[in-house]
Structures are given as structure tokens and as C-alpha cells.
XYZ file of C-alpha atoms in Angstrom:
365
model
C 0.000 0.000 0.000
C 1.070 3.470 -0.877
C 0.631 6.515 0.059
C 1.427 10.454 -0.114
C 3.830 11.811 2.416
C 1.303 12.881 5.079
C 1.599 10.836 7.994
C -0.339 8.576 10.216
C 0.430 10.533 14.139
C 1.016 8.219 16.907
C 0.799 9.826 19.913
C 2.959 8.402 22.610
C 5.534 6.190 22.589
C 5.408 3.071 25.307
C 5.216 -0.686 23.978
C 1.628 0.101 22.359
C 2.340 3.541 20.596
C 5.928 2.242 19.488
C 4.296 -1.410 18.349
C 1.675 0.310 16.793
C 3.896 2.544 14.644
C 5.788 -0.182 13.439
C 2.974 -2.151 12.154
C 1.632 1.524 10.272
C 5.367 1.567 8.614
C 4.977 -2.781 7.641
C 1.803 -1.683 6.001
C 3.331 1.355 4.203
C 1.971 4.339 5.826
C 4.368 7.156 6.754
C 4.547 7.646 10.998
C 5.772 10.492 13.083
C 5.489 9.388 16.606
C 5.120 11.979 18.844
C 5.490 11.626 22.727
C 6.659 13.517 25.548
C 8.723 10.189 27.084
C 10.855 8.476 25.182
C 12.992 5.262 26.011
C 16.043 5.493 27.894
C 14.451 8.741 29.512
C 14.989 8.477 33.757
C 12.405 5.913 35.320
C 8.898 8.177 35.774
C 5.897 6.212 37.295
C 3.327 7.611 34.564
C 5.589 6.336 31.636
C 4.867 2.105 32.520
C 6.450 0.376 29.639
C 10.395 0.574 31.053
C 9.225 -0.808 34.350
C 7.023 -3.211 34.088
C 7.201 -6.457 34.773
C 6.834 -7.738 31.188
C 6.374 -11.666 30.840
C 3.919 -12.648 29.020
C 1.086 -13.798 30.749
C -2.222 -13.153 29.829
C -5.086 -12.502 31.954
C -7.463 -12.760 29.303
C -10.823 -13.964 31.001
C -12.292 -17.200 29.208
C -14.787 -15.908 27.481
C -12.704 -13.186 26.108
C -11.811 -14.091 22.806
C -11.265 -10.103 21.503
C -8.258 -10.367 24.282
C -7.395 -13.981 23.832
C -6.391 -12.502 20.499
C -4.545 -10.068 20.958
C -2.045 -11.701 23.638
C -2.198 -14.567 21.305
C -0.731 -12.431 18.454
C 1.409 -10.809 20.971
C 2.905 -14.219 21.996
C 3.333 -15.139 18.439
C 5.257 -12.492 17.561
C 7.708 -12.293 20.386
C 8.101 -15.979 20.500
C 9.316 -16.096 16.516
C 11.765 -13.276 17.386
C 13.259 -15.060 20.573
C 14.267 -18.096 18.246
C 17.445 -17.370 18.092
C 19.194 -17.779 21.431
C 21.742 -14.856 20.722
C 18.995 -12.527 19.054
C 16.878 -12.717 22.042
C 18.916 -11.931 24.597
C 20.295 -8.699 22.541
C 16.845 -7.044 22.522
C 15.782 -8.766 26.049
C 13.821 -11.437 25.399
C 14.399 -14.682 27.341
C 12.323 -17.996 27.174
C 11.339 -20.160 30.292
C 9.412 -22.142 32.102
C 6.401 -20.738 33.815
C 4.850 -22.063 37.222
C 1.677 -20.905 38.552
C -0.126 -21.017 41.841
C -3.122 -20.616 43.110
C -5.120 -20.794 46.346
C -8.898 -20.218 46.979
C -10.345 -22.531 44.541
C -9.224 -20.266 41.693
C -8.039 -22.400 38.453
C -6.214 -21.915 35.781
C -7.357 -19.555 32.442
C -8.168 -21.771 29.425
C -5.548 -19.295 27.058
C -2.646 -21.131 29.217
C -3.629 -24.379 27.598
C -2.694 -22.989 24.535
C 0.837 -22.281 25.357
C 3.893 -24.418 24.989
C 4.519 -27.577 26.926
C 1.185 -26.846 29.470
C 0.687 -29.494 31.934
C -1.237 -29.499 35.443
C 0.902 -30.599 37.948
C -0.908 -33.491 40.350
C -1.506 -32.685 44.166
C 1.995 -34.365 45.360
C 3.912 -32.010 43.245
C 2.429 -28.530 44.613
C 3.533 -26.868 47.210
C 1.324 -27.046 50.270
C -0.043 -23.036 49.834
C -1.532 -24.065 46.423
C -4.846 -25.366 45.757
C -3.975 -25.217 41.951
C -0.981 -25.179 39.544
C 0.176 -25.587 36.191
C 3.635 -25.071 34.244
C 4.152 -24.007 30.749
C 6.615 -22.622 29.026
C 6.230 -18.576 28.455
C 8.712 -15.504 27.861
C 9.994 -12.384 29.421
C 10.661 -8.653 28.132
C 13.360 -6.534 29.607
C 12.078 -3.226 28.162
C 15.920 -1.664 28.983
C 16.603 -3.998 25.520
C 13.196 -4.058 23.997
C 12.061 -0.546 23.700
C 15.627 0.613 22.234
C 15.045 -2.352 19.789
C 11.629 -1.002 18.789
C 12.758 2.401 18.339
C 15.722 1.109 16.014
C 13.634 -1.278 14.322
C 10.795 1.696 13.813
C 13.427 4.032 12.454
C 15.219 1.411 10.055
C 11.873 1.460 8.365
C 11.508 5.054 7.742
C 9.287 6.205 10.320
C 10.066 9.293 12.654
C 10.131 10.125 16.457
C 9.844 13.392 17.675
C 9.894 14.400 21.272
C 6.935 17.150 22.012
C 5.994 18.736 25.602
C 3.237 17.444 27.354
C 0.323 18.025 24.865
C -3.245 19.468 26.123
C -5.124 17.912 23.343
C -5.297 15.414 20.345
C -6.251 19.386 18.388
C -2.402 20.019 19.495
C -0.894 16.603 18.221
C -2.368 16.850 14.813
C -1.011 20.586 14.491
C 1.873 19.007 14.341
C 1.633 18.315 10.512
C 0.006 20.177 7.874
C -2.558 17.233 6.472
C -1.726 13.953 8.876
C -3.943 11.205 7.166
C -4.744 10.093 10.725
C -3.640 9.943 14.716
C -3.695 6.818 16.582
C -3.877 8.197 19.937
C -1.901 5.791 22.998
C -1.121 7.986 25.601
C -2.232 5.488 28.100
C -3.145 7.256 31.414
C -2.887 10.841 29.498
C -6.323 10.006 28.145
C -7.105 11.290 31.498
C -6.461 14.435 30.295
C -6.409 15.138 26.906
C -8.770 17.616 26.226
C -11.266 16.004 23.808
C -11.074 12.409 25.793
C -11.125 13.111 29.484
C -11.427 9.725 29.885
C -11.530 9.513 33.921
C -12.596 5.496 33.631
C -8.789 5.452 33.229
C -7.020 4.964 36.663
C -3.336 4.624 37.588
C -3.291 1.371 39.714
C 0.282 1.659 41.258
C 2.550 -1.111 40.919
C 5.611 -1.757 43.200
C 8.717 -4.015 42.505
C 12.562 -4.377 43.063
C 14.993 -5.564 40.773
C 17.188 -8.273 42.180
C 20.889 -9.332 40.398
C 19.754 -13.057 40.288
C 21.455 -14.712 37.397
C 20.898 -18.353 38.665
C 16.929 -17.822 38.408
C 16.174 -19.449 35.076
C 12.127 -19.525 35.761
C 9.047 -17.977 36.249
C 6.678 -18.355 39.166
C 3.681 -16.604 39.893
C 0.921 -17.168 42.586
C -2.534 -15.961 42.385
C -4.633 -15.000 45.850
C -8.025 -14.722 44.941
C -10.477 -14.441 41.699
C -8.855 -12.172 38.575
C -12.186 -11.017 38.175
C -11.966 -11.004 34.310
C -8.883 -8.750 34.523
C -5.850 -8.579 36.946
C -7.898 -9.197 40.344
C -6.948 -10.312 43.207
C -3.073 -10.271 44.397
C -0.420 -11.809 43.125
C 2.952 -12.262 43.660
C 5.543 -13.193 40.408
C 9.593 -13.893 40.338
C 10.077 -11.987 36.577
C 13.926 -13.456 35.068
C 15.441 -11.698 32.649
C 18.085 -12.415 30.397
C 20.096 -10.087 31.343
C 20.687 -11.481 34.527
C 17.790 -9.107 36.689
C 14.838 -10.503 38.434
C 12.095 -8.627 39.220
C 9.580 -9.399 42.002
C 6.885 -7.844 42.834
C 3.957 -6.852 43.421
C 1.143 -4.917 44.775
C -1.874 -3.321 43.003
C -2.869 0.154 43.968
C -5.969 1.812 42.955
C -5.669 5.529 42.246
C -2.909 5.649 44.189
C -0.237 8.519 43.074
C 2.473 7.681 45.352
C 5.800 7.406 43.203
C 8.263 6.096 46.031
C 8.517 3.260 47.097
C 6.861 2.208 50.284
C 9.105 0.632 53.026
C 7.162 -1.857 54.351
C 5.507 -2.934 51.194
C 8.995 -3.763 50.045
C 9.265 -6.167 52.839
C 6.134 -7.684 51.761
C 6.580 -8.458 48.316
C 10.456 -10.366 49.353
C 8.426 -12.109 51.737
C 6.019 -13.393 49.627
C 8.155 -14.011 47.005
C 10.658 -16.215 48.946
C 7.669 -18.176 49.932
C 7.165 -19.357 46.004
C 10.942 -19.007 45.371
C 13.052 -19.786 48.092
C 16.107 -20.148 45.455
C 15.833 -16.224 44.901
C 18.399 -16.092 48.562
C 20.296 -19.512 47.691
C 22.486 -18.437 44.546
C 24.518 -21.364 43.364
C 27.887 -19.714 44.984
C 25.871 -20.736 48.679
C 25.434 -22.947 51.176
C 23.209 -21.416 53.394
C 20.688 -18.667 52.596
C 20.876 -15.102 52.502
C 18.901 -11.656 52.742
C 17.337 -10.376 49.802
C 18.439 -6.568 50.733
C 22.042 -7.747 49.619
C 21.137 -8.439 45.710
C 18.886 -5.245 45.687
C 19.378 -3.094 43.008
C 16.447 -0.945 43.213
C 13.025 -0.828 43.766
C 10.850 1.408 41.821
C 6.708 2.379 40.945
C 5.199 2.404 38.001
C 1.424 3.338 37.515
C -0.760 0.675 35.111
C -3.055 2.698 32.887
C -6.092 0.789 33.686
C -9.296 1.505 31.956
C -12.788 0.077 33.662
C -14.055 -2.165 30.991
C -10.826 -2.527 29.535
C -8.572 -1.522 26.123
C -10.360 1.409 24.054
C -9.297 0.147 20.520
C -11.968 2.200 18.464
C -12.453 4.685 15.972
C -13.324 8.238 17.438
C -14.831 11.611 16.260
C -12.108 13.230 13.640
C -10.267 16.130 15.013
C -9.857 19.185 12.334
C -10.965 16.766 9.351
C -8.194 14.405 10.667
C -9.761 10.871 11.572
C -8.894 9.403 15.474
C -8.441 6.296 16.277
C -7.913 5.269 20.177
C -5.760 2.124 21.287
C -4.962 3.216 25.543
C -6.203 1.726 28.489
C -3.927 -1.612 28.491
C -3.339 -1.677 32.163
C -1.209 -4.589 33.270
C -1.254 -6.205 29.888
C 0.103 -3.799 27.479
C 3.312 -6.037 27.175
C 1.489 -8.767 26.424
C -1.271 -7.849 24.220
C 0.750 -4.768 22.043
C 1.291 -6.403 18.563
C -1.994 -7.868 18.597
C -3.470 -4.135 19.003
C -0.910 -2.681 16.575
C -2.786 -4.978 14.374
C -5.820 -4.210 14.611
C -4.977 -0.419 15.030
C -3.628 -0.704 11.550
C -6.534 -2.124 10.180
C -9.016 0.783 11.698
C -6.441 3.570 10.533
C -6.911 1.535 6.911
C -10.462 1.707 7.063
C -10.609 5.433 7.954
C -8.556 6.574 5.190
C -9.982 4.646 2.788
C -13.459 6.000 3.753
C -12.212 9.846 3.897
C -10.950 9.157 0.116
C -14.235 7.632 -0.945
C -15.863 10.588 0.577
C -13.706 12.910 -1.231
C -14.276 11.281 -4.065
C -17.917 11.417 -3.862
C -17.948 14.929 -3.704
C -16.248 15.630 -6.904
């Protein structure tokens, strides 16, 4: 597909607005990304894609086949790209085996049976705290690697990135260009805010976790405390390895809370609970006896999830100065997870839109 030099705007620039220009550029359609935090900026709670978590594990609710998609794509795409050994670990992504736990009655979600080498484990072989648990074999995303491997990959095809101020409106991201064929608009939490969304069903649910120089943790364990709800209810607790070397743990989940420090005594929490499903995070392979966490702690840090009530907005919206909108924010927990499965379908809305505003045109002639 071709097209004249006017450009599709992306506004922001986290694992959805990056993944989403990239797809726009695959498909031929010129990009200028515009966002006020870029990658390798210093750590700020409202930007969430350079600390999160980021395995890929979807919380997809059975039913839920428009999600089951899109972290289905998601786990497609990253899992061709991590083939090579070497390759992954360059742009940070690691494969592993996946454990998870649960208590309460609460099972499994069918979209884990779909993923490599899933088995339930029998009632000798969980730990006594579990009701429930399976094993499969998943991946993780350092987003130190990832994100600079996104912006390289975006720019190798062509497309642009240009750092703006905080913008008031979609109005002021469109001014941007002359005749933009369209803006895909991911600001994630700053739909808050934008002028023409003010989209207050979007909440920053603060997450906690600490990074941890763990080399010898090869795997992934998560345990679940309660129903997910159809979404990320409930707490949980997850050992995140990285091939780097890092582990995260974490975590909490904070409602519209703004805090961006780190609270003492929920740091003291989250190693507790995570020794409980990990107890090789403070036995390194160097030891004979265990040892405190504090001592492989090399920082602890907040990030705030841009949750949306009733989850993504991946829509078209009302144009903006003749320019047509579409929205793809409110990925919460799972942006990581579900991003090239959005980017997809973002590119096929932003397809659709242009092709109607030429039909109209033409119609009018």
C-alpha cells in the first residue's frame, strides 16, 4: 500500500504507541510518533512500559476471545523473534518455564492451555499453599533492551520520532503536521487528560517491585490469591527473570494511588512473599546457606498501570480538524502482552478510515 507523504500521528511512545507505529510503517503508511517520554528517559511512574514487569502472561478472562487474540498475536510475535538464542537476549527477550499457583479454589485460564509444553501438575507435586498449579513454558521482556530495539527497528523502516511537551489535546498533536492522514492516539493514562477524551474510567493502579541481580533464576513463578475477576484481580505475587541477569519481584496493586516512592514496608512484603514461592531467589549457586534479599537489591521502583474500567479502548473516534482518530490506551497490566496484537488491529481501523475519507472525497467531486 502506498501513500502520499502525510503521515499517520502516533501519539505516545510506550510498547503500544511504538508497536503500533511499526505495524503503520509494515503496512506502508508514513509515521511520526510523537510523545513527551521516550525510552532510555529516567524511570517516571506515569511512563509504565520501562518498568514493568513484562512476561507474558495473559489474563485474558475465558470468554474473552477479543483479548485472547490479541495476547495470542502478541505471543506469536515475540516468540518467533526469541528463536534465536543470541537474538533474544540482545533485545531482552528470554524464554522459560512458567509455574503458577493458586489458592482459593481459583483455576487456571483456558488461554494457558494454549501455550507451549502446558501441563497441570498433580496434588503431590504442589507446594502445600496451592490449591492449583500448572507449568508451561512462556517468555519475558526486559524493556531496557526491547524498547531501544523497537525504536531502532521503527526508524530502520523510515518512520520518525519526535519528542513534544506534554500536549493538552489530540487538536495540538495533529497541528503538528500540515494534512496527517490520521492519529492513533496511545497515551495510556494521558487520556485522562487530553482535552477532547477526558477519559476519567482510566485509573493509575500503582505497581511496586525491586529488581534483584539473580542470574541463577532461570524460571518464572507466579501465585494468584483470589479471583482475577476477568482482569488482573486479586493479588499476586511473580519472580520476573530476565536475560540479562535481573529478576524482578513484585507486586502490589494500587488503585488511584499517586504515590511514586517506594513504600518501606511494602517492600518487605513483596520479598516475603516471594521467597515463599521461590526460596532459590536467597540460595544463589555460589551458597550454602541462605541469605537476605536486601544484599542483591538493586532498586526498587513504581510504576502506575493505565487501567481503563471495561478494559482496552481500541476504536475509531470523532475526527479532530478533518483528521480521523483512532484510540488504542487503556492496556493496564497487559500492554506487554497484548501490544502487537493491538498494533494490528490499530492498523486495520487507521486503513479503514482513510480509505473512507478518500471515498468521501471522491464522492464529492
Amino acid at each position: 500500500m502506498s501513500h502520499t507523504l502525510s503521515p499517520v500521528i502516533v501519539l505516545g511512545a510506550g510498547c503500544v504507541g511504538l508497536t503500533t507505529a511499526i505495524k503503520l510503517r509494515e503496512k506502508g503508511f508514513p509515521v511520526l510518533v510523537l510523545a513527551h517520554h521516550l525510552p532510555g528517559d529516567p524511570l517516571d511512574p506515569t511512563y509504565a512500559s520501562p518498568i514493568a514487569g513484562a512476561h507474558h502472561l495473559s489474563f485474558a478472562d475465558d470468554n474473552d476471545w477479543r483479548q485472547r487474540h490479541f495476547d495470542g498475536t502478541t505471543f506469536d510475535y515475540l516468540w518467533q523473534e526469541s528463536e534465536d538464542e543470541q537474538h533474544a537476549k540482545e533485545i531482552g527477550l528470554m524464554r522459560l518455564v512458567q509455574t503458577e499457583f493458586y489458592s482459593e479454589g481459583e483455576k487456571h485460564l483456558r488461554f494457558m492451555e494454549q501455550m507451549p509444553n502446558f501441563r497441570i501438575h498433580s496434588e503431590r507435586e504442589r507446594p502445600a499453599f496451592a490449591t492449583h498449579c500448572v507449568s508451561f513454558t512462556s517468555l519475558t521482556i526486559d524493556p531496557t533492551f526491547y524498547l531501544p530495539h523497537l525504536v531502532k527497528r521503527l526508524l530502520s523502516l523510515g518512520g520518525v520520532i519526535q519528542r513534544v511537551p506534554l500536549l493538552p489535546s489530540l487538536a495540538a498533536a495533529v497541528a503538528y503536521h500540515p494534512s496527517p492522514l490520521a492519529l492513533v492516539n496511545c497515551t495510556g493514562l494521558g487520556a485522562r487528560d487530553l482535552h477532547e477524551v477526558q477519559d476519567k474510567t482510566v485509573h493509575p493502579v500503582r505497581g511496586q517491585v525491586i529488581l534483584l541481580d539473580a542470574p541463577w533464576v532461570k524460571s518464572g513463578w507466579t501465585r494468584q490469591v483470589g479471583s482475577l475477576a476477568g482482569g488482573e484481580g486479586g493479588e499476586r505475587t511473580y519472580i520476573i527473570p530476565r536475560a540479562s541477569g535481573d529478576v524482578i519481584i513484585g507486586g502490589t496493586r494500587e488503585k488511584d494511588d499517586w504515590l511514586t516512592t517506594p513504600r518501606k514496608e511494602t517492600s518487605a512484603n513483596i520479598q516475603q512473599r516471594a521467597l515463599e514461592i521461590c526460596p532459590s531467589l536467597a540460595l544463589s549457586q555460589n551458597e550454602s546457606s541462605p541469605f537476605s534479599l536486601s544484599s542483591i537489591i538493586k532498586t526498587e521502583v513504581v510504576g502506575f498501570r493505565p487501567t481503563r474500567d471495561g478494559g482496552i479502548r481500541l476504536e475509531k473516534g470523532e475526527h479532530i480538524s478533518r483528521v480521523p482518530i483512532v484510540h488504542n490506551y487503556g492496556h493496564g497490566g497487559y500492554g506487554w502482552q497484548s501490544c502487537y496484537g493491538c498494533a494490528d488491529e490499530a492498523v486495520k481501523l487507521v486503513g479503514e478510515c482513510v480509505r473512507d475519507d478518500v471515498e468521501h472525497t471522491k464522492s464529492k467531486l
